[in-house]
Short mmCIF file of C-alpha atoms in Angstrom, two decimals:
data_model
loop_
_atom_site.label_atom_id
_atom_site.label_comp_id
_atom_site.label_asym_id
_atom_site.label_seq_id
_atom_site.Cartn_x
_atom_site.Cartn_y
_atom_site.Cartn_z
CA GLN A 1 0.00 0.00 0.00
CA VAL A 2 1.09 3.51 -0.79
CA GLN A 3 -0.41 6.51 0.94
CA LEU A 4 -0.42 9.87 -0.83
CA VAL A 5 -1.21 13.23 0.72
CA GLU A 6 -1.54 16.30 -1.48
CA SER A 7 -1.36 19.90 -0.38
CA GLY A 8 -0.80 23.35 -1.82
CA GLY A 9 -3.97 24.07 -3.72
CA GLY A 10 -5.87 27.31 -3.39
CA LEU A 11 -7.26 30.38 -5.09
CA VAL A 12 -4.93 32.49 -7.20
CA GLN A 13 -5.30 35.19 -9.81
CA ALA A 14 -4.38 34.54 -13.42
CA GLY A 15 -0.65 34.85 -13.87
CA GLY A 16 0.04 33.71 -10.34
CA SER A 17 1.81 30.63 -9.02
CA LEU A 18 1.11 27.68 -6.77
CA ARG A 19 3.20 24.71 -5.70
CA LEU A 20 1.45 21.41 -5.13
CA SER A 21 3.04 18.75 -2.95
CA CYS A 22 2.46 15.01 -2.94
CA ALA A 23 3.94 13.21 0.05
CA ALA A 24 4.24 9.44 -0.34
CA SER A 25 4.52 6.88 2.43
CA GLY A 26 4.19 3.15 2.83
CA ARG A 27 5.55 0.75 0.19
CA THR A 28 7.33 3.42 -1.84
CA LEU A 29 9.92 0.98 -3.17
CA GLY A 30 7.31 -0.28 -5.60
CA ILE A 31 6.66 3.11 -7.16
CA GLY A 32 7.67 3.46 -10.80
CA VAL A 33 6.27 6.86 -11.63
CA VAL A 34 4.28 9.61 -9.96
CA GLY A 35 1.73 11.47 -12.00
CA TRP A 36 -0.23 14.65 -11.49
CA PHE A 37 -3.74 14.61 -12.92
CA ARG A 38 -6.54 17.13 -12.96
CA GLN A 39 -10.26 16.93 -13.36
CA VAL A 40 -13.08 19.39 -13.82
CA PRO A 41 -16.75 18.49 -13.40
CA GLY A 42 -18.16 16.75 -16.43
CA LYS A 43 -14.79 15.99 -17.97
CA GLU A 44 -12.45 13.04 -17.81
CA ARG A 45 -9.46 13.09 -15.55
CA GLU A 46 -6.37 14.03 -17.56
CA ILE A 47 -2.71 13.64 -16.86
CA VAL A 48 -0.81 16.90 -16.50
CA SER A 49 2.69 15.70 -15.78
CA ARG A 50 4.56 12.68 -14.56
CA ILE A 51 8.04 11.83 -13.34
CA GLU A 52 9.86 8.62 -12.62
CA TRP A 53 10.30 7.86 -8.94
CA SER A 54 14.04 8.31 -9.45
CA GLY A 55 13.31 11.93 -10.31
CA SER A 56 14.15 11.54 -13.98
CA ASN A 57 12.33 11.83 -17.28
CA PRO A 58 9.65 14.41 -16.53
CA LEU A 59 6.81 14.65 -19.04
CA TYR A 60 4.20 17.36 -19.52
CA ILE A 61 1.11 17.85 -21.60
CA ASP A 62 1.47 20.58 -24.20
CA SER A 63 -0.81 23.05 -22.47
CA VAL A 64 1.44 23.28 -19.40
CA LYS A 65 4.88 23.02 -20.97
CA GLY A 66 7.03 25.95 -19.99
CA ARG A 67 4.70 26.86 -17.11
CA PHE A 68 4.68 23.78 -14.86
CA THR A 69 7.65 21.94 -13.41
CA ILE A 70 7.53 18.55 -11.73
CA SER A 71 10.27 17.50 -9.34
CA ARG A 72 11.00 15.07 -6.54
CA ASP A 73 12.66 15.54 -3.17
CA ASN A 74 14.28 12.17 -2.50
CA ALA A 75 14.80 12.80 1.19
CA LYS A 76 11.16 13.67 1.78
CA ASN A 77 9.58 11.17 -0.64
CA THR A 78 7.65 14.12 -1.98
CA VAL A 79 6.85 15.11 -5.54
CA TYR A 80 6.12 18.73 -6.34
CA LEU A 81 4.28 20.43 -9.15
CA GLN A 82 5.35 24.04 -9.47
CA MET A 83 2.70 25.89 -11.45
CA ASN A 84 3.54 29.32 -12.83
CA SER A 85 1.67 31.70 -15.14
CA LEU A 86 -1.58 30.07 -14.14
CA LYS A 87 -4.62 30.48 -16.36
CA PRO A 88 -8.33 30.12 -15.62
CA ASP A 89 -8.29 26.95 -17.74
CA ASP A 90 -5.98 25.40 -15.14
CA THR A 91 -8.83 25.44 -12.63
CA ALA A 92 -9.49 21.86 -11.51
CA VAL A 93 -9.06 19.36 -8.72
CA TYR A 94 -5.49 18.11 -8.92
CA TYR A 95 -4.59 14.58 -7.90
CA CYS A 96 -1.29 12.81 -7.56
CA ALA A 97 -1.08 9.10 -8.21
CA THR A 98 1.51 6.36 -8.43
CA SER A 99 2.10 3.52 -10.83
CA ALA A 100 4.48 0.59 -10.67
CA GLY A 101 5.15 0.96 -14.39
CA ARG A 102 7.53 3.52 -15.84
CA TYR A 103 5.41 4.39 -18.86
CA ALA A 104 2.01 4.91 -17.29
CA LEU A 105 0.08 7.83 -18.76
CA THR A 106 -3.60 7.04 -18.28
CA PRO A 107 -5.60 6.91 -15.03
CA PRO A 108 -6.27 3.14 -15.13
CA SER A 109 -2.51 2.59 -15.06
CA TYR A 110 -2.23 4.23 -11.66
CA GLY A 111 -3.09 2.23 -8.57
CA TYR A 112 -2.81 4.67 -5.70
CA TRP A 113 -4.36 8.11 -5.55
CA GLY A 114 -4.35 11.06 -3.21
CA GLN A 115 -7.48 12.81 -2.04
CA GLY A 116 -7.13 15.74 -4.45
CA THR A 117 -6.56 19.43 -3.94
CA GLN A 118 -8.58 22.24 -5.50
CA VAL A 119 -6.84 24.80 -7.67
CA THR A 120 -8.92 27.80 -8.69
CA VAL A 121 -7.53 30.48 -11.00
CA SER A 122 -9.56 33.65 -11.27
CA SER A 123 -9.48 35.90 -14.31
#
């Protein structure tokens, strides 16, 4: 079992920044990748970014490239999502999740999920 606790969401004006944190505990040796997803009501959950548990090979969807940065603090078993130049379209509930596989990109490939944190960007 892996436990994930997210934090860092909130309300910010367009152009502002937030940093989301995802603290992992439990059987972390089995983690292959950590992904950040987001979901708005009525839409499917989409992956935003993901990074290997080693901290390498970050990936981003096109709409956040150059604005979001994913990273891992090895000592704290925590993955961060630094979000800059936020836009109203970034408004969503953000979730972190883990997968044992290194190439997981879709929600069914992730087995453990955090509770989600709300990010609201006002125009």
